[in-house]
Amino acid sequence: MHFIPEELDTYVVKHSQKEPELLQQLTRETYQKILQPRMLSGPYQGRVLSMLSKLVNPKNILEIGTYTGYSALCLAEGMQNNGALHTIDINEELEDFQRKYFNLSPYGNKIHQHIGDATKIIDSINLTFDLVFIDADKPNYSNYFELIINKMNPGGIILSDNVLWSGKVIQKIKKDDITTKALLDYNKLLVEDERVETVLLPIRDGLTISRVTSI
Ligand SMILES: C[S@@+](CC[C@H](N)C(=O)[O-])C[C@H]1O[C@@H](n2cnc3c(N)ncnc32)[C@H](O)[C@@H]1O
């Protein structure tokens, strides 16, 4: 969905950093071989994630929702040399695809894959994080927030994707639409919770930046 006119959107992309060749290759292969390729972050949001990660320069990064590894590779671009990126996905069929591209990048040995339900895995990763990207099942966003908030370093950044849910957050909710309801609750939680400072950016499907104040 385009939240700004398509022509302006094209101009924005054209005047932003170009997508690295490896990510173009990953995108092509995702479209050829993997279901639901629209789940990819895509070139513009990918460059935003890369830029934010470079600004934060995190040691430890956590990603919830790896898919084919696109956003993990973007976030890894800003990671410290001695850093680590832990990424979780419930779909074990994606593991080899992700590893192939992680190994083709300069970050292969710093990216750790976890396969399974993120609600069960997060606690077992014995680290604190400077940067977290939440991009998995939307009904669990608030649960993910509660699971990670005590693992965040002060000043750490939590990024949450798809928070505008194609604009459904301002439309009348259908009775059985648990996803929109969950995102409305999550967006409210982020803006009201005093442990974070939050700005929702109307980038792509909505990307929230929350900075951890005190724990
Ligand atoms: C939108 S895709 C992630 C896209 C990826 N971050 C990117 O930008 O390229 C969401 C992913 O979350 C995974 N997922 C869904 N429920 C999950 C859960 N409970 N725990 C871990 N991963 C989950 C799905 O298998 C899917 O690959």
PDB file of C-alpha atoms and ligand atoms in Angstrom:
ATOM      1  CA  MET A   1       0.000   0.000   0.000  1.00  0.00           C
ATOM      2  CA  HIS A   2       1.233   3.518  -0.837  1.00  0.00           C
ATOM      3  CA  PHE A   3       0.496   6.067   1.891  1.00  0.00           C
ATOM      4  CA  ILE A   4       1.849   8.850  -0.312  1.00  0.00           C
ATOM      5  CA  PRO A   5       1.023   9.312  -4.031  1.00  0.00           C
ATOM      6  CA  GLU A   6       2.789   6.649  -6.107  1.00  0.00           C
ATOM      7  CA  GLU A   7       4.726   9.231  -8.147  1.00  0.00           C
ATOM      8  CA  LEU A   8       6.125  10.797  -4.985  1.00  0.00           C
ATOM      9  CA  ASP A   9       6.877   7.332  -3.611  1.00  0.00           C
ATOM     10  CA  THR A  10       8.933   6.579  -6.735  1.00  0.00           C
ATOM     11  CA  TYR A  11      10.806   9.875  -6.299  1.00  0.00           C
ATOM     12  CA  VAL A  12      11.569   9.009  -2.647  1.00  0.00           C
ATOM     13  CA  VAL A  13      12.984   5.601  -3.618  1.00  0.00           C
ATOM     14  CA  LYS A  14      14.991   7.098  -6.478  1.00  0.00           C
ATOM     15  CA  HIS A  15      16.618   9.582  -4.108  1.00  0.00           C
ATOM     16  CA  SER A  16      17.511   7.047  -1.448  1.00  0.00           C
ATOM     17  CA  GLN A  17      20.496   4.722  -1.280  1.00  0.00           C
ATOM     18  CA  LYS A  18      20.440   1.887  -3.822  1.00  0.00           C
ATOM     19  CA  GLU A  19      19.631  -1.663  -2.689  1.00  0.00           C
ATOM     20  CA  PRO A  20      22.812  -3.807  -2.457  1.00  0.00           C
ATOM     21  CA  GLU A  21      23.221  -6.463  -5.194  1.00  0.00           C
ATOM     22  CA  LEU A  22      23.031  -9.388  -2.705  1.00  0.00           C
ATOM     23  CA  LEU A  23      19.628  -8.204  -1.510  1.00  0.00           C
ATOM     24  CA  GLN A  24      18.406  -7.897  -5.117  1.00  0.00           C
ATOM     25  CA  GLN A  25      19.497 -11.501  -5.652  1.00  0.00           C
ATOM     26  CA  LEU A  26      17.789 -12.636  -2.415  1.00  0.00           C
ATOM     27  CA  THR A  27      14.590 -10.893  -3.520  1.00  0.00           C
ATOM     28  CA  ARG A  28      14.625 -12.562  -6.955  1.00  0.00           C
ATOM     29  CA  GLU A  29      15.096 -16.013  -5.430  1.00  0.00           C
ATOM     30  CA  THR A  30      12.429 -15.359  -2.787  1.00  0.00           C
ATOM     31  CA  TYR A  31       9.923 -14.488  -5.551  1.00  0.00           C
ATOM     32  CA  GLN A  32      10.909 -17.613  -7.525  1.00  0.00           C
ATOM     33  CA  LYS A  33      10.872 -20.166  -4.700  1.00  0.00           C
ATOM     34  CA  ILE A  34       9.134 -18.995  -1.530  1.00  0.00           C
ATOM     35  CA  LEU A  35       5.466 -18.449  -0.677  1.00  0.00           C
ATOM     36  CA  GLN A  36       4.224 -14.952   0.184  1.00  0.00           C
ATOM     37  CA  PRO A  37       7.189 -12.930  -1.156  1.00  0.00           C
ATOM     38  CA  ARG A  38       5.335  -9.740  -0.284  1.00  0.00           C
ATOM     39  CA  MET A  39       6.468 -10.347   3.306  1.00  0.00           C
ATOM     40  CA  LEU A  40       9.929  -9.061   2.321  1.00  0.00           C
ATOM     41  CA  SER A  41      10.805  -5.678   3.783  1.00  0.00           C
ATOM     42  CA  GLY A  42      11.718  -4.455   0.290  1.00  0.00           C
ATOM     43  CA  PRO A  43      14.329  -1.982  -1.007  1.00  0.00           C
ATOM     44  CA  TYR A  44      13.139   1.258   0.585  1.00  0.00           C
ATOM     45  CA  GLN A  45      12.284  -0.061   4.039  1.00  0.00           C
ATOM     46  CA  GLY A  46      15.440  -2.135   3.883  1.00  0.00           C
ATOM     47  CA  ARG A  47      17.521   1.003   3.401  1.00  0.00           C
ATOM     48  CA  VAL A  48      15.651   2.641   6.304  1.00  0.00           C
ATOM     49  CA  LEU A  49      16.438  -0.359   8.548  1.00  0.00           C
ATOM     50  CA  SER A  50      20.075  -0.275   7.466  1.00  0.00           C
ATOM     51  CA  MET A  51      20.338   3.458   8.157  1.00  0.00           C
ATOM     52  CA  LEU A  52      18.673   3.169  11.576  1.00  0.00           C
ATOM     53  CA  SER A  53      20.984   0.310  12.494  1.00  0.00           C
ATOM     54  CA  LYS A  54      24.035   2.342  11.409  1.00  0.00           C
ATOM     55  CA  LEU A  55      22.825   5.240  13.579  1.00  0.00           C
ATOM     56  CA  VAL A  56      22.336   2.986  16.605  1.00  0.00           C
ATOM     57  CA  ASN A  57      25.514   0.953  15.881  1.00  0.00           C
ATOM     58  CA  PRO A  58      24.218  -1.933  18.022  1.00  0.00           C
ATOM     59  CA  LYS A  59      26.291  -4.686  19.573  1.00  0.00           C
ATOM     60  CA  ASN A  60      23.444  -7.161  19.924  1.00  0.00           C
ATOM     61  CA  ILE A  61      20.419  -7.222  17.632  1.00  0.00           C
ATOM     62  CA  LEU A  62      17.285  -9.360  17.950  1.00  0.00           C
ATOM     63  CA  GLU A  63      14.914  -9.918  15.062  1.00  0.00           C
ATOM     64  CA  ILE A  64      11.522 -11.598  15.456  1.00  0.00           C
ATOM     65  CA  GLY A  65      10.420 -12.875  12.014  1.00  0.00           C
ATOM     66  CA  THR A  66      13.367 -13.745   9.742  1.00  0.00           C
ATOM     67  CA  TYR A  67      11.446 -14.937   6.646  1.00  0.00           C
ATOM     68  CA  THR A  68      14.157 -15.181   3.920  1.00  0.00           C
ATOM     69  CA  GLY A  69      16.669 -13.005   5.767  1.00  0.00           C
ATOM     70  CA  TYR A  70      16.248  -9.684   3.951  1.00  0.00           C
ATOM     71  CA  SER A  71      15.736  -7.431   6.980  1.00  0.00           C
ATOM     72  CA  ALA A  72      18.330  -9.354   9.027  1.00  0.00           C
ATOM     73  CA  LEU A  73      20.969  -8.504   6.421  1.00  0.00           C
ATOM     74  CA  CYS A  74      19.883  -4.844   6.399  1.00  0.00           C
ATOM     75  CA  LEU A  75      20.080  -4.607  10.202  1.00  0.00           C
ATOM     76  CA  ALA A  76      23.463  -6.389  10.244  1.00  0.00           C
ATOM     77  CA  GLU A  77      24.944  -3.557   8.160  1.00  0.00           C
ATOM     78  CA  GLY A  78      25.020  -1.314  11.260  1.00  0.00           C
ATOM     79  CA  MET A  79      26.174  -3.920  13.774  1.00  0.00           C
ATOM     80  CA  GLN A  80      29.459  -3.523  15.672  1.00  0.00           C
ATOM     81  CA  ASN A  81      32.348  -5.758  14.540  1.00  0.00           C
ATOM     82  CA  ASN A  82      32.129  -7.805  17.739  1.00  0.00           C
ATOM     83  CA  GLY A  83      28.321  -7.860  17.612  1.00  0.00           C
ATOM     84  CA  ALA A  84      25.749 -10.598  17.032  1.00  0.00           C
ATOM     85  CA  LEU A  85      22.367 -10.712  15.381  1.00  0.00           C
ATOM     86  CA  HIS A  86      19.874 -13.292  16.666  1.00  0.00           C
ATOM     87  CA  THR A  87      16.888 -13.905  14.413  1.00  0.00           C
ATOM     88  CA  ILE A  88      13.872 -16.117  15.092  1.00  0.00           C
ATOM     89  CA  ASP A  89      11.400 -17.724  12.695  1.00  0.00           C
ATOM     90  CA  ILE A  90       8.821 -20.429  13.263  1.00  0.00           C
ATOM     91  CA  ASN A  91       9.113 -21.801   9.708  1.00  0.00           C
ATOM     92  CA  GLU A  92      11.910 -24.382   9.616  1.00  0.00           C
ATOM     93  CA  GLU A  93      11.658 -24.681   5.815  1.00  0.00           C
ATOM     94  CA  LEU A  94      13.264 -21.236   5.489  1.00  0.00           C
ATOM     95  CA  GLU A  95      16.409 -22.102   7.460  1.00  0.00           C
ATOM     96  CA  ASP A  96      18.649 -23.253   4.574  1.00  0.00           C
ATOM     97  CA  PHE A  97      17.571 -20.374   2.334  1.00  0.00           C
ATOM     98  CA  GLN A  98      18.405 -17.854   5.082  1.00  0.00           C
ATOM     99  CA  ARG A  99      21.769 -19.475   5.787  1.00  0.00           C
ATOM    100  CA  LYS A 100      22.755 -19.430   2.115  1.00  0.00           C
ATOM    101  CA  TYR A 101      22.319 -15.645   1.975  1.00  0.00           C
ATOM    102  CA  PHE A 102      23.790 -14.992   5.426  1.00  0.00           C
ATOM    103  CA  ASN A 103      26.931 -16.861   4.328  1.00  0.00           C
ATOM    104  CA  LEU A 104      27.122 -14.881   1.100  1.00  0.00           C
ATOM    105  CA  SER A 105      27.197 -11.679   3.179  1.00  0.00           C
ATOM    106  CA  PRO A 106      30.063 -10.377   5.357  1.00  0.00           C
ATOM    107  CA  TYR A 107      27.944 -11.144   8.474  1.00  0.00           C
ATOM    108  CA  GLY A 108      27.453 -14.916   8.129  1.00  0.00           C
ATOM    109  CA  ASN A 109      29.242 -15.971  11.313  1.00  0.00           C
ATOM    110  CA  LYS A 110      27.620 -13.178  13.342  1.00  0.00           C
ATOM    111  CA  ILE A 111      24.024 -14.120  12.465  1.00  0.00           C
ATOM    112  CA  HIS A 112      22.443 -16.780  14.682  1.00  0.00           C
ATOM    113  CA  GLN A 113      19.242 -18.444  13.491  1.00  0.00           C
ATOM    114  CA  HIS A 114      16.621 -19.723  15.929  1.00  0.00           C
ATOM    115  CA  ILE A 115      13.810 -21.893  14.637  1.00  0.00           C
ATOM    116  CA  GLY A 116      10.548 -22.011  16.589  1.00  0.00           C
ATOM    117  CA  ASP A 117       7.894 -19.900  18.239  1.00  0.00           C
ATOM    118  CA  ALA A 118       9.449 -16.583  19.273  1.00  0.00           C
ATOM    119  CA  THR A 119       7.300 -16.403  22.430  1.00  0.00           C
ATOM    120  CA  LYS A 120       9.134 -19.537  23.623  1.00  0.00           C
ATOM    121  CA  ILE A 121      12.621 -18.693  22.327  1.00  0.00           C
ATOM    122  CA  ILE A 122      13.214 -15.070  23.368  1.00  0.00           C
ATOM    123  CA  ASP A 123      13.756 -15.901  27.052  1.00  0.00           C
ATOM    124  CA  SER A 124      16.380 -18.519  26.198  1.00  0.00           C
ATOM    125  CA  ILE A 125      18.647 -16.000  24.441  1.00  0.00           C
ATOM    126  CA  ASN A 126      20.865 -14.891  27.279  1.00  0.00           C
ATOM    127  CA  LEU A 127      21.763 -11.394  26.018  1.00  0.00           C
ATOM    128  CA  THR A 128      20.668  -7.792  26.297  1.00  0.00           C
ATOM    129  CA  PHE A 129      19.885  -5.906  23.097  1.00  0.00           C
ATOM    130  CA  ASP A 130      20.553  -2.475  21.593  1.00  0.00           C
ATOM    131  CA  LEU A 131      18.221  -3.004  18.640  1.00  0.00           C
ATOM    132  CA  VAL A 132      15.144  -5.202  18.193  1.00  0.00           C
ATOM    133  CA  PHE A 133      13.003  -5.578  15.068  1.00  0.00           C
ATOM    134  CA  ILE A 134       9.530  -7.053  15.587  1.00  0.00           C
ATOM    135  CA  ASP A 135       8.121  -8.392  12.311  1.00  0.00           C
ATOM    136  CA  ALA A 136       6.329 -11.700  12.964  1.00  0.00           C
ATOM    137  CA  ASP A 137       2.745 -12.623  13.900  1.00  0.00           C
ATOM    138  CA  LYS A 138       0.912  -9.386  14.709  1.00  0.00           C
ATOM    139  CA  PRO A 139      -1.395 -10.766  17.457  1.00  0.00           C
ATOM    140  CA  ASN A 140       1.727 -11.429  19.548  1.00  0.00           C
ATOM    141  CA  TYR A 141       3.307  -7.959  19.223  1.00  0.00           C
ATOM    142  CA  SER A 142       2.331  -6.907  22.760  1.00  0.00           C
ATOM    143  CA  ASN A 143       3.624 -10.227  24.126  1.00  0.00           C
ATOM    144  CA  TYR A 144       6.925  -9.730  22.272  1.00  0.00           C
ATOM    145  CA  PHE A 145       7.231  -6.253  23.740  1.00  0.00           C
ATOM    146  CA  GLU A 146       6.778  -7.570  27.287  1.00  0.00           C
ATOM    147  CA  LEU A 147       9.268 -10.380  26.637  1.00  0.00           C
ATOM    148  CA  ILE A 148      11.976  -8.064  25.312  1.00  0.00           C
ATOM    149  CA  ILE A 149      11.585  -4.879  27.337  1.00  0.00           C
ATOM    150  CA  ASN A 150      13.611  -6.227  30.283  1.00  0.00           C
ATOM    151  CA  LYS A 151      16.306  -7.428  27.891  1.00  0.00           C
ATOM    152  CA  MET A 152      16.820  -3.970  26.366  1.00  0.00           C
ATOM    153  CA  ASN A 153      19.856  -1.846  27.140  1.00  0.00           C
ATOM    154  CA  PRO A 154      19.009   1.746  28.196  1.00  0.00           C
ATOM    155  CA  GLY A 155      18.660   3.858  25.045  1.00  0.00           C
ATOM    156  CA  GLY A 156      18.012   0.716  22.994  1.00  0.00           C
ATOM    157  CA  ILE A 157      15.646   0.837  20.043  1.00  0.00           C
ATOM    158  CA  ILE A 158      12.637  -1.359  19.319  1.00  0.00           C
ATOM    159  CA  LEU A 159      11.367  -1.218  15.721  1.00  0.00           C
ATOM    160  CA  SER A 160       7.890  -2.584  14.999  1.00  0.00           C
ATOM    161  CA  ASP A 161       6.713  -3.251  11.445  1.00  0.00           C
ATOM    162  CA  ASN A 162       3.244  -3.145   9.826  1.00  0.00           C
ATOM    163  CA  VAL A 163       1.740  -1.019  12.579  1.00  0.00           C
ATOM    164  CA  LEU A 164      -0.640   0.739  10.139  1.00  0.00           C
ATOM    165  CA  TRP A 165      -1.823  -2.607   8.724  1.00  0.00           C
ATOM    166  CA  SER A 166      -2.737  -1.210   5.275  1.00  0.00           C
ATOM    167  CA  GLY A 167      -4.685   1.597   6.946  1.00  0.00           C
ATOM    168  CA  LYS A 168      -7.034  -0.769   8.815  1.00  0.00           C
ATOM    169  CA  VAL A 169      -6.059   0.856  12.132  1.00  0.00           C
ATOM    170  CA  ILE A 170      -8.334   3.812  11.311  1.00  0.00           C
ATOM    171  CA  GLN A 171     -11.178   1.832   9.731  1.00  0.00           C
ATOM    172  CA  LYS A 172     -14.180   0.174  11.372  1.00  0.00           C
ATOM    173  CA  ILE A 173     -12.910  -3.183  12.684  1.00  0.00           C
ATOM    174  CA  LYS A 174     -14.679  -6.368  11.623  1.00  0.00           C
ATOM    175  CA  LYS A 175     -15.755  -8.528  14.588  1.00  0.00           C
ATOM    176  CA  ASP A 176     -13.367 -11.386  13.811  1.00  0.00           C
ATOM    177  CA  ASP A 177     -10.354  -9.202  12.858  1.00  0.00           C
ATOM    178  CA  ILE A 178      -8.077 -10.083  15.765  1.00  0.00           C
ATOM    179  CA  THR A 179      -4.973  -8.787  13.956  1.00  0.00           C
ATOM    180  CA  THR A 180      -6.160  -5.186  13.598  1.00  0.00           C
ATOM    181  CA  LYS A 181      -7.474  -5.263  17.166  1.00  0.00           C
ATOM    182  CA  ALA A 182      -4.077  -6.527  18.400  1.00  0.00           C
ATOM    183  CA  LEU A 183      -2.221  -3.807  16.487  1.00  0.00           C
ATOM    184  CA  LEU A 184      -4.532  -1.100  17.862  1.00  0.00           C
ATOM    185  CA  ASP A 185      -3.792  -2.359  21.392  1.00  0.00           C
ATOM    186  CA  TYR A 186      -0.072  -2.532  20.619  1.00  0.00           C
ATOM    187  CA  ASN A 187       0.141   0.987  19.158  1.00  0.00           C
ATOM    188  CA  LYS A 188      -1.700   2.295  22.253  1.00  0.00           C
ATOM    189  CA  LEU A 189       0.637   0.370  24.562  1.00  0.00           C
ATOM    190  CA  LEU A 190       3.740   1.819  22.888  1.00  0.00           C
ATOM    191  CA  VAL A 191       2.603   5.425  23.026  1.00  0.00           C
ATOM    192  CA  GLU A 192       1.415   5.157  26.661  1.00  0.00           C
ATOM    193  CA  ASP A 193       4.170   2.993  28.183  1.00  0.00           C
ATOM    194  CA  GLU A 194       6.634   5.167  30.097  1.00  0.00           C
ATOM    195  CA  ARG A 195       9.482   2.714  29.564  1.00  0.00           C
ATOM    196  CA  VAL A 196       9.726   3.851  25.921  1.00  0.00           C
ATOM    197  CA  GLU A 197       9.560   7.024  23.824  1.00  0.00           C
ATOM    198  CA  THR A 198       7.706   6.277  20.620  1.00  0.00           C
ATOM    199  CA  VAL A 199       7.367   7.770  17.147  1.00  0.00           C
ATOM    200  CA  LEU A 200       5.253   6.043  14.500  1.00  0.00           C
ATOM    201  CA  LEU A 201       6.611   6.639  11.010  1.00  0.00           C
ATOM    202  CA  PRO A 202       4.260   6.310   7.989  1.00  0.00           C
ATOM    203  CA  ILE A 203       6.896   4.346   6.097  1.00  0.00           C
ATOM    204  CA  ARG A 204       5.567   1.547   3.900  1.00  0.00           C
ATOM    205  CA  ASP A 205       2.998  -0.288   6.119  1.00  0.00           C
ATOM    206  CA  GLY A 206       3.966   1.744   9.203  1.00  0.00           C
ATOM    207  CA  LEU A 207       7.185   1.429  11.180  1.00  0.00           C
ATOM    208  CA  THR A 208       7.369   2.444  14.831  1.00  0.00           C
ATOM    209  CA  ILE A 209      10.565   3.510  16.550  1.00  0.00           C
ATOM    210  CA  SER A 210      10.518   3.117  20.331  1.00  0.00           C
ATOM    211  CA  ARG A 211      13.512   4.220  22.368  1.00  0.00           C
ATOM    212  CA  VAL A 212      13.939   2.598  25.758  1.00  0.00           C
ATOM    213  CA  THR A 213      14.113   5.215  28.514  1.00  0.00           C
ATOM    214  CA  SER A 214      14.292   3.415  31.862  1.00  0.00           C
ATOM    215  CA  ILE A 215      13.466  -0.123  32.928  1.00  0.00           C
TER     216      ILE A 215
HETATM  217  C1  LIG B   1       6.637 -10.546   7.549  1.00  0.00           C
HETATM  218  S1  LIG B   1       7.624 -11.988   7.643  1.00  0.00           S
HETATM  219  C2  LIG B   1       9.203 -11.353   8.137  1.00  0.00           C
HETATM  220  C3  LIG B   1       9.848 -10.582   7.029  1.00  0.00           C
HETATM  221  C4  LIG B   1      11.296 -10.239   7.287  1.00  0.00           C
HETATM  222  N1  LIG B   1      11.486  -9.581   8.557  1.00  0.00           N
HETATM  223  C5  LIG B   1      11.767  -9.303   6.179  1.00  0.00           C
HETATM  224  O1  LIG B   1      11.603  -8.098   6.335  1.00  0.00           O
HETATM  225  O2  LIG B   1      12.236  -9.782   5.143  1.00  0.00           O
HETATM  226  C6  LIG B   1       7.041 -12.749   9.117  1.00  0.00           C
HETATM  227  C7  LIG B   1       7.768 -14.013   9.521  1.00  0.00           C
HETATM  228  O3  LIG B   1       7.378 -14.319  10.865  1.00  0.00           O
HETATM  229  C8  LIG B   1       7.355 -15.716  11.024  1.00  0.00           C
HETATM  230  N2  LIG B   1       6.527 -16.034  12.199  1.00  0.00           N
HETATM  231  C9  LIG B   1       5.176 -16.047  12.305  1.00  0.00           C
HETATM  232  N3  LIG B   1       4.799 -16.391  13.546  1.00  0.00           N
HETATM  233  C10 LIG B   1       5.933 -16.579  14.263  1.00  0.00           C
HETATM  234  C11 LIG B   1       6.210 -16.927  15.606  1.00  0.00           C
HETATM  235  N4  LIG B   1       5.230 -17.168  16.492  1.00  0.00           N
HETATM  236  N5  LIG B   1       7.497 -17.029  15.998  1.00  0.00           N
HETATM  237  C12 LIG B   1       8.508 -16.795  15.114  1.00  0.00           C
HETATM  238  N6  LIG B   1       8.305 -16.460  13.828  1.00  0.00           N
HETATM  239  C13 LIG B   1       7.040 -16.355  13.407  1.00  0.00           C
HETATM  240  C14 LIG B   1       6.811 -16.236   9.696  1.00  0.00           C
HETATM  241  O4  LIG B   1       7.194 -17.582   9.473  1.00  0.00           O
HETATM  242  C15 LIG B   1       7.416 -15.254   8.686  1.00  0.00           C
HETATM  243  O5  LIG B   1       8.575 -15.784   8.080  1.00  0.00           O
END
